Amino acid sequence: MTSDWIRRAFLENWGLKTISFFIAVLLWLFVVGEKQSDVHMSLPLVLDNLPKSMIVTSNVPNEVSVRVTGPRTIIATMKPSQYRVSLDLQGIKPGTSSYELLASRFGFPRGVRVSDISPSVVTIVADSAGVKELPVKPRLKGLPADGYEVSRIEVVPETVNVIGPEKALKLVRELPTEVIDITGADGGITREVEPLFPGPSFKFEKRTPITLKITLAKIKAQREFIGLPIMKPPEGWSVSPSTVTVRLTGEVEVISQITAKDITVGLSWPLPAGRGGEVVPVKVLLPAGAELVDVLPESVFVKPTN
C-alpha cells in the first residue's frame, strides 16, 4: 500500500507536477539571481505613549537614517513615507533612558536587510511635568514716528499657564513675546504675537492666542508759569496770596505757543454777604489743547477790606 501511495505521488498528474516544479525553480532563480539594490532612507522618529505626568527634556532626533539592501524590484516599491520608527515611552521615569533601534522595529518587507542604522541608540532624558502661571512680557524695538511715544501697552491675556520640566519651571518668572518693531509707527498697533518659551520642552497647558495692543500718542510736555496774578477781586475784598504757580501739560506744538496772557486765574464770586474771611479754591482757565497738572496754592484766603 505504501508503494502504491509513493507511485501515485510521483507518477499521477506528472505533467502538471513537472510544470509546477520548473516554475518554482525559475522563481527561486529569479529571486536569488536578481540584482541587489542598496538605498538610504530617512524615517521619522515618533515618541508614543508619553505619560501626561512626564515631559522629555533632551533633544531627540526627528529622523533615523537607515541603509537597506534587497532585491531591486522590492526596494523600488519602498517609500520612506510608508514607514516610521516608533518608541513606546509608556512607563518612562524621571532620568535618562536608552532605546536600541533594532531592525525588527521598521517592518520592512521580507528579503530586505538593514545594513546600517544611525543613530542605533536613542537616549531620552525625562522629568516630571509642572504647570505654572506666568505673566506675559511684551517686547518692543525701534522708535515711533517723530513726535509720538508709546502711551499704553495692553496684553490679552495678561497671564498664561505653561507646562514644562518641573525643576526648570521653578526658575522661570515671565513669558516674553516675540519682538514687535514699532519703528516709524504713528498709530495704534494690534497684533497676535508668538511666545518665546525658555526651551523646546515648554508649551501652553492650553493653546492660548496672545494679542498685543500698543497705543501711540503725540508726545506731551509740561510748562510751568510762576507768579500768575489772580483776577482782581470785587471792590471791598482782598486776596492772599495774590499770585499762583500753574503747571500744565499738552502736545509740544500746542503748549509751546501758550503765554501767561493766555491763562486766566480767578475765584468763585460773589461770596455770601456778611461773612468774614474765607478759604476759596483757585480756578484756572486754559487754552484748548492744554491740561492742568496742578496749581499752587490750590486755595487762597479772601476777606473783606472793611
PDB file of C-alpha atoms in Angstrom, residues 7-271:
ATOM      1  CA  ARG A   7       3.907   5.685  -7.044  1.00  0.00           C
ATOM      2  CA  ARG A   8       0.775   7.817  -7.236  1.00  0.00           C
ATOM      3  CA  ALA A   9       2.526  10.783  -5.617  1.00  0.00           C
ATOM      4  CA  PHE A  10       5.228  10.843  -8.272  1.00  0.00           C
ATOM      5  CA  LEU A  11       3.514   9.446 -11.368  1.00  0.00           C
ATOM      6  CA  GLU A  12      -0.083  10.684 -11.243  1.00  0.00           C
ATOM      7  CA  ASN A  13      -0.509  14.087 -12.925  1.00  0.00           C
ATOM      8  CA  TRP A  14       3.203  14.001 -13.530  1.00  0.00           C
ATOM      9  CA  GLY A  15       2.944  16.573 -16.300  1.00  0.00           C
ATOM     10  CA  LEU A  16       1.304  19.204 -14.077  1.00  0.00           C
ATOM     11  CA  LYS A  17       3.727  18.483 -11.259  1.00  0.00           C
ATOM     12  CA  THR A  18       6.683  18.795 -13.602  1.00  0.00           C
ATOM     13  CA  ILE A  19       5.482  22.195 -14.797  1.00  0.00           C
ATOM     14  CA  SER A  20       4.947  23.383 -11.204  1.00  0.00           C
ATOM     15  CA  PHE A  21       8.421  22.220 -10.271  1.00  0.00           C
ATOM     16  CA  PHE A  22      10.034  24.136 -13.110  1.00  0.00           C
ATOM     17  CA  ILE A  23       8.022  27.295 -12.264  1.00  0.00           C
ATOM     18  CA  ALA A  24       9.182  27.112  -8.630  1.00  0.00           C
ATOM     19  CA  VAL A  25      12.781  26.662  -9.751  1.00  0.00           C
ATOM     20  CA  LEU A  26      12.511  29.625 -12.104  1.00  0.00           C
ATOM     21  CA  LEU A  27      11.052  31.833  -9.372  1.00  0.00           C
ATOM     22  CA  TRP A  28      13.797  30.800  -6.988  1.00  0.00           C
ATOM     23  CA  LEU A  29      16.446  31.516  -9.593  1.00  0.00           C
ATOM     24  CA  PHE A  30      14.808  34.887 -10.311  1.00  0.00           C
ATOM     25  CA  VAL A  31      14.813  35.951  -6.674  1.00  0.00           C
ATOM     26  CA  VAL A  32      18.249  34.608  -5.870  1.00  0.00           C
ATOM     27  CA  GLY A  33      19.759  35.799  -9.082  1.00  0.00           C
ATOM     28  CA  GLU A  34      18.041  39.216  -9.139  1.00  0.00           C
ATOM     29  CA  LYS A  35      20.410  42.125  -8.800  1.00  0.00           C
ATOM     30  CA  GLN A  36      20.537  43.549  -5.290  1.00  0.00           C
ATOM     31  CA  SER A  37      19.945  47.231  -4.596  1.00  0.00           C
ATOM     32  CA  ASP A  38      21.281  49.370  -1.766  1.00  0.00           C
ATOM     33  CA  VAL A  39      19.423  52.517  -0.702  1.00  0.00           C
ATOM     34  CA  HIS A  40      19.457  55.089   2.092  1.00  0.00           C
ATOM     35  CA  MET A  41      16.187  56.133   3.766  1.00  0.00           C
ATOM     36  CA  SER A  42      15.360  58.773   6.391  1.00  0.00           C
ATOM     37  CA  LEU A  43      12.444  57.684   8.546  1.00  0.00           C
ATOM     38  CA  PRO A  44      10.543  59.849  11.072  1.00  0.00           C
ATOM     39  CA  LEU A  45      11.150  59.049  14.733  1.00  0.00           C
ATOM     40  CA  VAL A  46       7.926  59.172  16.750  1.00  0.00           C
ATOM     41  CA  LEU A  47       7.566  59.110  20.539  1.00  0.00           C
ATOM     42  CA  ASP A  48       4.414  57.238  21.547  1.00  0.00           C
ATOM     43  CA  ASN A  49       2.549  56.858  24.846  1.00  0.00           C
ATOM     44  CA  LEU A  50       4.426  59.545  26.796  1.00  0.00           C
ATOM     45  CA  PRO A  51       2.589  59.829  30.159  1.00  0.00           C
ATOM     46  CA  LYS A  52       0.908  63.197  30.770  1.00  0.00           C
ATOM     47  CA  SER A  53       2.816  63.480  34.035  1.00  0.00           C
ATOM     48  CA  MET A  54       6.177  63.343  32.221  1.00  0.00           C
ATOM     49  CA  ILE A  55       7.982  65.602  29.778  1.00  0.00           C
ATOM     50  CA  VAL A  56      11.018  64.991  27.547  1.00  0.00           C
ATOM     51  CA  THR A  57      13.809  67.495  28.242  1.00  0.00           C
ATOM     52  CA  SER A  58      16.565  66.211  25.935  1.00  0.00           C
ATOM     53  CA  ASN A  59      16.998  66.826  22.226  1.00  0.00           C
ATOM     54  CA  VAL A  60      15.576  63.843  20.364  1.00  0.00           C
ATOM     55  CA  PRO A  61      16.347  63.400  16.640  1.00  0.00           C
ATOM     56  CA  ASN A  62      13.373  63.843  14.338  1.00  0.00           C
ATOM     57  CA  GLU A  63      14.627  61.201  11.911  1.00  0.00           C
ATOM     58  CA  VAL A  64      16.522  57.938  11.835  1.00  0.00           C
ATOM     59  CA  SER A  65      18.879  57.209   8.934  1.00  0.00           C
ATOM     60  CA  VAL A  66      18.606  53.633   7.644  1.00  0.00           C
ATOM     61  CA  ARG A  67      20.501  51.840   4.867  1.00  0.00           C
ATOM     62  CA  VAL A  68      18.748  48.799   3.429  1.00  0.00           C
ATOM     63  CA  THR A  69      19.746  46.133   0.907  1.00  0.00           C
ATOM     64  CA  GLY A  70      17.424  43.865  -1.040  1.00  0.00           C
ATOM     65  CA  PRO A  71      16.098  42.809  -4.445  1.00  0.00           C
ATOM     66  CA  ARG A  72      15.816  45.756  -6.770  1.00  0.00           C
ATOM     67  CA  THR A  73      12.131  45.118  -7.518  1.00  0.00           C
ATOM     68  CA  ILE A  74      11.263  45.214  -3.810  1.00  0.00           C
ATOM     69  CA  ILE A  75      13.480  48.193  -2.969  1.00  0.00           C
ATOM     70  CA  ALA A  76      11.901  50.165  -5.831  1.00  0.00           C
ATOM     71  CA  THR A  77       8.474  49.900  -4.187  1.00  0.00           C
ATOM     72  CA  MET A  78       9.633  51.096  -0.760  1.00  0.00           C
ATOM     73  CA  LYS A  79       8.884  54.738   0.093  1.00  0.00           C
ATOM     74  CA  PRO A  80      10.052  56.485   3.311  1.00  0.00           C
ATOM     75  CA  SER A  81       6.504  57.767   3.850  1.00  0.00           C
ATOM     76  CA  GLN A  82       5.347  54.162   4.343  1.00  0.00           C
ATOM     77  CA  TYR A  83       7.473  53.615   7.438  1.00  0.00           C
ATOM     78  CA  ARG A  84       8.267  55.216  10.757  1.00  0.00           C
ATOM     79  CA  VAL A  85      10.295  54.408  13.848  1.00  0.00           C
ATOM     80  CA  SER A  86       8.185  54.353  16.992  1.00  0.00           C
ATOM     81  CA  LEU A  87       9.461  54.438  20.571  1.00  0.00           C
ATOM     82  CA  ASP A  88       6.992  53.392  23.250  1.00  0.00           C
ATOM     83  CA  LEU A  89       7.571  55.655  26.272  1.00  0.00           C
ATOM     84  CA  GLN A  90       4.859  54.158  28.425  1.00  0.00           C
ATOM     85  CA  GLY A  91       6.165  53.793  31.951  1.00  0.00           C
ATOM     86  CA  ILE A  92       9.172  56.095  31.461  1.00  0.00           C
ATOM     87  CA  LYS A  93      10.561  57.553  34.708  1.00  0.00           C
ATOM     88  CA  PRO A  94      12.432  60.788  35.515  1.00  0.00           C
ATOM     89  CA  GLY A  95      16.041  60.463  34.436  1.00  0.00           C
ATOM     90  CA  THR A  96      17.852  59.008  31.426  1.00  0.00           C
ATOM     91  CA  SER A  97      16.551  56.099  29.338  1.00  0.00           C
ATOM     92  CA  SER A  98      18.171  54.491  26.273  1.00  0.00           C
ATOM     93  CA  TYR A  99      16.332  52.716  23.456  1.00  0.00           C
ATOM     94  CA  GLU A 100      18.118  50.436  20.980  1.00  0.00           C
ATOM     95  CA  LEU A 101      16.765  50.672  17.445  1.00  0.00           C
ATOM     96  CA  LEU A 102      16.514  47.116  16.137  1.00  0.00           C
ATOM     97  CA  ALA A 103      15.835  46.211  12.516  1.00  0.00           C
ATOM     98  CA  SER A 104      12.643  44.466  13.596  1.00  0.00           C
ATOM     99  CA  ARG A 105      11.133  47.867  14.533  1.00  0.00           C
ATOM    100  CA  PHE A 106      10.926  49.046  10.927  1.00  0.00           C
ATOM    101  CA  GLY A 107       8.541  46.480   9.429  1.00  0.00           C
ATOM    102  CA  PHE A 108      10.365  46.183   6.101  1.00  0.00           C
ATOM    103  CA  PRO A 109       9.275  43.524   3.555  1.00  0.00           C
ATOM    104  CA  ARG A 110      10.768  40.038   3.668  1.00  0.00           C
ATOM    105  CA  GLY A 111      14.009  39.846   1.741  1.00  0.00           C
ATOM    106  CA  VAL A 112      15.109  43.355   2.751  1.00  0.00           C
ATOM    107  CA  ARG A 113      18.095  43.532   5.071  1.00  0.00           C
ATOM    108  CA  VAL A 114      19.023  46.518   7.254  1.00  0.00           C
ATOM    109  CA  SER A 115      22.757  47.157   6.971  1.00  0.00           C
ATOM    110  CA  ASP A 116      23.065  50.366   8.989  1.00  0.00           C
ATOM    111  CA  ILE A 117      21.008  52.404  11.494  1.00  0.00           C
ATOM    112  CA  SER A 118      22.007  55.872  12.663  1.00  0.00           C
ATOM    113  CA  PRO A 119      21.587  56.572  15.469  1.00  0.00           C
ATOM    114  CA  SER A 120      21.366  52.984  16.609  1.00  0.00           C
ATOM    115  CA  VAL A 121      20.542  54.059  20.172  1.00  0.00           C
ATOM    116  CA  VAL A 122      18.267  56.950  21.184  1.00  0.00           C
ATOM    117  CA  THR A 123      18.838  58.453  24.625  1.00  0.00           C
ATOM    118  CA  ILE A 124      15.923  60.281  26.234  1.00  0.00           C
ATOM    119  CA  VAL A 125      16.044  62.422  29.368  1.00  0.00           C
ATOM    120  CA  ALA A 126      12.669  62.923  31.046  1.00  0.00           C
ATOM    121  CA  ASP A 127      11.419  64.922  34.012  1.00  0.00           C
ATOM    122  CA  SER A 128       8.154  65.317  35.873  1.00  0.00           C
ATOM    123  CA  ALA A 129       5.891  67.881  34.214  1.00  0.00           C
ATOM    124  CA  GLY A 130       4.872  71.013  36.117  1.00  0.00           C
ATOM    125  CA  VAL A 131       2.348  73.793  35.451  1.00  0.00           C
ATOM    126  CA  LYS A 132       2.909  77.468  36.294  1.00  0.00           C
ATOM    127  CA  GLU A 133       1.000  80.689  35.663  1.00  0.00           C
ATOM    128  CA  LEU A 134       3.351  83.225  34.071  1.00  0.00           C
ATOM    129  CA  PRO A 135       2.857  86.922  33.244  1.00  0.00           C
ATOM    130  CA  VAL A 136       3.264  87.725  29.548  1.00  0.00           C
ATOM    131  CA  LYS A 137       6.099  90.200  28.898  1.00  0.00           C
ATOM    132  CA  PRO A 138       5.783  92.116  25.591  1.00  0.00           C
ATOM    133  CA  ARG A 139       8.990  93.129  23.807  1.00  0.00           C
ATOM    134  CA  LEU A 140       9.306  96.152  21.514  1.00  0.00           C
ATOM    135  CA  LYS A 141      12.098  97.604  19.429  1.00  0.00           C
ATOM    136  CA  GLY A 142      12.578 100.811  17.494  1.00  0.00           C
ATOM    137  CA  LEU A 143      11.131 104.292  17.922  1.00  0.00           C
ATOM    138  CA  PRO A 144       7.761 105.546  16.686  1.00  0.00           C
ATOM    139  CA  ALA A 145       7.413 108.459  14.285  1.00  0.00           C
ATOM    140  CA  ASP A 146       8.751 111.861  15.338  1.00  0.00           C
ATOM    141  CA  GLY A 147       6.528 113.472  17.920  1.00  0.00           C
ATOM    142  CA  TYR A 148       4.965 110.180  19.062  1.00  0.00           C
ATOM    143  CA  GLU A 149       5.507 107.935  22.053  1.00  0.00           C
ATOM    144  CA  VAL A 150       4.107 104.686  23.443  1.00  0.00           C
ATOM    145  CA  SER A 151       1.375 105.695  25.851  1.00  0.00           C
ATOM    146  CA  ARG A 152      -0.030 102.259  26.679  1.00  0.00           C
ATOM    147  CA  ILE A 153       0.707  98.564  26.158  1.00  0.00           C
ATOM    148  CA  GLU A 154      -2.091  96.057  26.719  1.00  0.00           C
ATOM    149  CA  VAL A 155      -1.580  92.282  26.675  1.00  0.00           C
ATOM    150  CA  VAL A 156      -4.529  89.899  26.359  1.00  0.00           C
ATOM    151  CA  PRO A 157      -4.369  87.666  28.320  1.00  0.00           C
ATOM    152  CA  GLU A 158      -2.001  89.121  30.888  1.00  0.00           C
ATOM    153  CA  THR A 159      -1.033  85.665  32.198  1.00  0.00           C
ATOM    154  CA  VAL A 160      -0.931  82.146  30.724  1.00  0.00           C
ATOM    155  CA  ASN A 161      -0.438  78.649  32.120  1.00  0.00           C
ATOM    156  CA  VAL A 162       2.739  76.956  30.897  1.00  0.00           C
ATOM    157  CA  ILE A 163       3.758  73.306  31.144  1.00  0.00           C
ATOM    158  CA  GLY A 164       7.441  72.491  31.463  1.00  0.00           C
ATOM    159  CA  PRO A 165      10.042  70.436  33.317  1.00  0.00           C
ATOM    160  CA  GLU A 166       9.200  70.863  36.978  1.00  0.00           C
ATOM    161  CA  LYS A 167      12.698  71.833  38.122  1.00  0.00           C
ATOM    162  CA  ALA A 168      13.360  74.295  35.302  1.00  0.00           C
ATOM    163  CA  LEU A 169       9.877  75.803  35.512  1.00  0.00           C
ATOM    164  CA  LYS A 170      10.505  76.947  39.086  1.00  0.00           C
ATOM    165  CA  LEU A 171      13.215  79.316  37.793  1.00  0.00           C
ATOM    166  CA  VAL A 172      11.026  80.963  35.129  1.00  0.00           C
ATOM    167  CA  ARG A 173       9.458  84.294  36.153  1.00  0.00           C
ATOM    168  CA  GLU A 174       7.782  85.518  32.943  1.00  0.00           C
ATOM    169  CA  LEU A 175       6.973  84.548  29.364  1.00  0.00           C
ATOM    170  CA  PRO A 176       8.401  87.016  26.820  1.00  0.00           C
ATOM    171  CA  THR A 177       6.846  87.509  23.397  1.00  0.00           C
ATOM    172  CA  GLU A 178       8.448  87.839  20.010  1.00  0.00           C
ATOM    173  CA  VAL A 179       9.849  91.325  19.315  1.00  0.00           C
ATOM    174  CA  ILE A 180       7.465  93.833  17.710  1.00  0.00           C
ATOM    175  CA  ASP A 181       9.075  96.598  15.641  1.00  0.00           C
ATOM    176  CA  ILE A 182       7.343  99.968  16.128  1.00  0.00           C
ATOM    177  CA  THR A 183       9.832 101.968  14.062  1.00  0.00           C
ATOM    178  CA  GLY A 184       8.079 104.908  12.391  1.00  0.00           C
ATOM    179  CA  ALA A 185       4.627 103.990  13.703  1.00  0.00           C
ATOM    180  CA  ASP A 186       2.182 106.856  14.287  1.00  0.00           C
ATOM    181  CA  GLY A 187      -0.996 104.951  15.141  1.00  0.00           C
ATOM    182  CA  GLY A 188      -2.264 102.063  17.210  1.00  0.00           C
ATOM    183  CA  ILE A 189      -0.874  98.558  16.658  1.00  0.00           C
ATOM    184  CA  THR A 190      -2.853  95.390  17.383  1.00  0.00           C
ATOM    185  CA  ARG A 191      -1.158  92.090  16.641  1.00  0.00           C
ATOM    186  CA  GLU A 192      -1.269  88.449  17.653  1.00  0.00           C
ATOM    187  CA  VAL A 193       2.201  87.515  18.871  1.00  0.00           C
ATOM    188  CA  GLU A 194       4.047  84.276  19.495  1.00  0.00           C
ATOM    189  CA  PRO A 195       5.535  83.454  22.899  1.00  0.00           C
ATOM    190  CA  LEU A 196       9.229  82.724  23.352  1.00  0.00           C
ATOM    191  CA  PHE A 197       9.319  79.643  25.550  1.00  0.00           C
ATOM    192  CA  PRO A 198      12.507  79.019  27.569  1.00  0.00           C
ATOM    193  CA  GLY A 199      13.103  75.781  25.651  1.00  0.00           C
ATOM    194  CA  PRO A 200      11.537  73.120  23.419  1.00  0.00           C
ATOM    195  CA  SER A 201      10.222  71.247  26.462  1.00  0.00           C
ATOM    196  CA  PHE A 202       7.878  74.118  27.386  1.00  0.00           C
ATOM    197  CA  LYS A 203       4.389  74.608  25.969  1.00  0.00           C
ATOM    198  CA  PHE A 204       0.959  76.033  26.773  1.00  0.00           C
ATOM    199  CA  GLU A 205      -1.227  73.999  29.084  1.00  0.00           C
ATOM    200  CA  LYS A 206      -3.959  75.062  26.670  1.00  0.00           C
ATOM    201  CA  ARG A 207      -3.168  76.796  23.396  1.00  0.00           C
ATOM    202  CA  THR A 208      -3.836  80.494  24.045  1.00  0.00           C
ATOM    203  CA  PRO A 209      -3.590  83.244  21.393  1.00  0.00           C
ATOM    204  CA  ILE A 210      -1.751  86.287  22.773  1.00  0.00           C
ATOM    205  CA  THR A 211      -2.821  89.707  21.481  1.00  0.00           C
ATOM    206  CA  LEU A 212      -0.672  92.788  21.931  1.00  0.00           C
ATOM    207  CA  LYS A 213      -2.301  96.231  21.726  1.00  0.00           C
ATOM    208  CA  ILE A 214       0.068  99.206  21.533  1.00  0.00           C
ATOM    209  CA  THR A 215      -1.327 102.728  21.825  1.00  0.00           C
ATOM    210  CA  LEU A 216       0.754 105.589  20.437  1.00  0.00           C
ATOM    211  CA  ALA A 217       0.104 109.229  21.279  1.00  0.00           C
ATOM    212  CA  LYS A 218       1.706 112.521  20.474  1.00  0.00           C
ATOM    213  CA  ILE A 219       4.478 113.395  22.890  1.00  0.00           C
ATOM    214  CA  LYS A 220       3.379 115.712  25.671  1.00  0.00           C
ATOM    215  CA  ALA A 221       5.470 118.221  27.548  1.00  0.00           C
ATOM    216  CA  GLN A 222       4.960 120.301  30.676  1.00  0.00           C
ATOM    217  CA  ARG A 223       5.334 124.014  31.265  1.00  0.00           C
ATOM    218  CA  GLU A 224       5.297 125.986  34.488  1.00  0.00           C
ATOM    219  CA  PHE A 225       4.110 129.566  34.855  1.00  0.00           C
ATOM    220  CA  ILE A 226       5.197 131.266  38.091  1.00  0.00           C
ATOM    221  CA  GLY A 227       3.594 134.342  39.593  1.00  0.00           C
ATOM    222  CA  LEU A 228       0.395 134.412  37.578  1.00  0.00           C
ATOM    223  CA  PRO A 229      -1.880 137.084  39.079  1.00  0.00           C
ATOM    224  CA  ILE A 230      -5.325 136.191  40.325  1.00  0.00           C
ATOM    225  CA  MET A 231      -8.028 138.303  38.724  1.00  0.00           C
ATOM    226  CA  LYS A 232      -8.688 141.455  40.717  1.00  0.00           C
ATOM    227  CA  PRO A 233     -11.415 140.778  43.285  1.00  0.00           C
ATOM    228  CA  PRO A 234     -14.543 142.922  43.563  1.00  0.00           C
ATOM    229  CA  GLU A 235     -14.233 146.177  45.452  1.00  0.00           C
ATOM    230  CA  GLY A 236     -14.142 145.665  49.195  1.00  0.00           C
ATOM    231  CA  TRP A 237     -12.317 142.321  49.073  1.00  0.00           C
ATOM    232  CA  SER A 238      -8.682 141.305  49.330  1.00  0.00           C
ATOM    233  CA  VAL A 239      -6.961 138.069  48.226  1.00  0.00           C
ATOM    234  CA  SER A 240      -3.888 136.496  49.819  1.00  0.00           C
ATOM    235  CA  PRO A 241      -1.688 135.437  48.171  1.00  0.00           C
ATOM    236  CA  SER A 242      -2.472 137.346  45.016  1.00  0.00           C
ATOM    237  CA  THR A 243      -0.419 135.175  42.635  1.00  0.00           C
ATOM    238  CA  VAL A 244      -0.160 131.421  41.944  1.00  0.00           C
ATOM    239  CA  THR A 245       2.040 128.958  40.083  1.00  0.00           C
ATOM    240  CA  VAL A 246       0.360 126.971  37.312  1.00  0.00           C
ATOM    241  CA  ARG A 247       1.779 123.828  35.737  1.00  0.00           C
ATOM    242  CA  LEU A 248       0.181 122.476  32.583  1.00  0.00           C
ATOM    243  CA  THR A 249       0.750 119.750  30.001  1.00  0.00           C
ATOM    244  CA  GLY A 250      -0.149 119.108  26.387  1.00  0.00           C
ATOM    245  CA  GLU A 251       1.221 118.342  22.975  1.00  0.00           C
ATOM    246  CA  VAL A 252       4.518 120.089  22.405  1.00  0.00           C
ATOM    247  CA  GLU A 253       3.334 122.159  19.456  1.00  0.00           C
ATOM    248  CA  VAL A 254       0.348 123.399  21.483  1.00  0.00           C
ATOM    249  CA  ILE A 255       1.823 124.356  24.840  1.00  0.00           C
ATOM    250  CA  SER A 256       4.954 125.822  23.301  1.00  0.00           C
ATOM    251  CA  GLN A 257       2.751 128.610  21.903  1.00  0.00           C
ATOM    252  CA  ILE A 258       0.995 129.438  25.197  1.00  0.00           C
ATOM    253  CA  THR A 259       1.925 132.606  27.064  1.00  0.00           C
ATOM    254  CA  ALA A 260       0.996 133.858  30.529  1.00  0.00           C
ATOM    255  CA  LYS A 261      -1.645 136.110  28.977  1.00  0.00           C
ATOM    256  CA  ASP A 262      -3.475 133.030  27.655  1.00  0.00           C
ATOM    257  CA  ILE A 263      -4.054 131.684  31.191  1.00  0.00           C
ATOM    258  CA  THR A 264      -6.836 133.061  33.357  1.00  0.00           C
ATOM    259  CA  VAL A 265      -6.688 132.583  37.141  1.00  0.00           C
ATOM    260  CA  GLY A 266      -9.774 133.501  39.135  1.00  0.00           C
ATOM    261  CA  LEU A 267     -12.056 132.690  42.067  1.00  0.00           C
ATOM    262  CA  SER A 268     -15.731 131.921  42.543  1.00  0.00           C
ATOM    263  CA  TRP A 269     -17.574 135.189  43.029  1.00  0.00           C
ATOM    264  CA  PRO A 270     -19.597 136.558  44.671  1.00  0.00           C
ATOM    265  CA  LEU A 271     -19.074 135.297  48.205  1.00  0.00           C
TER     266      LEU A 271
END
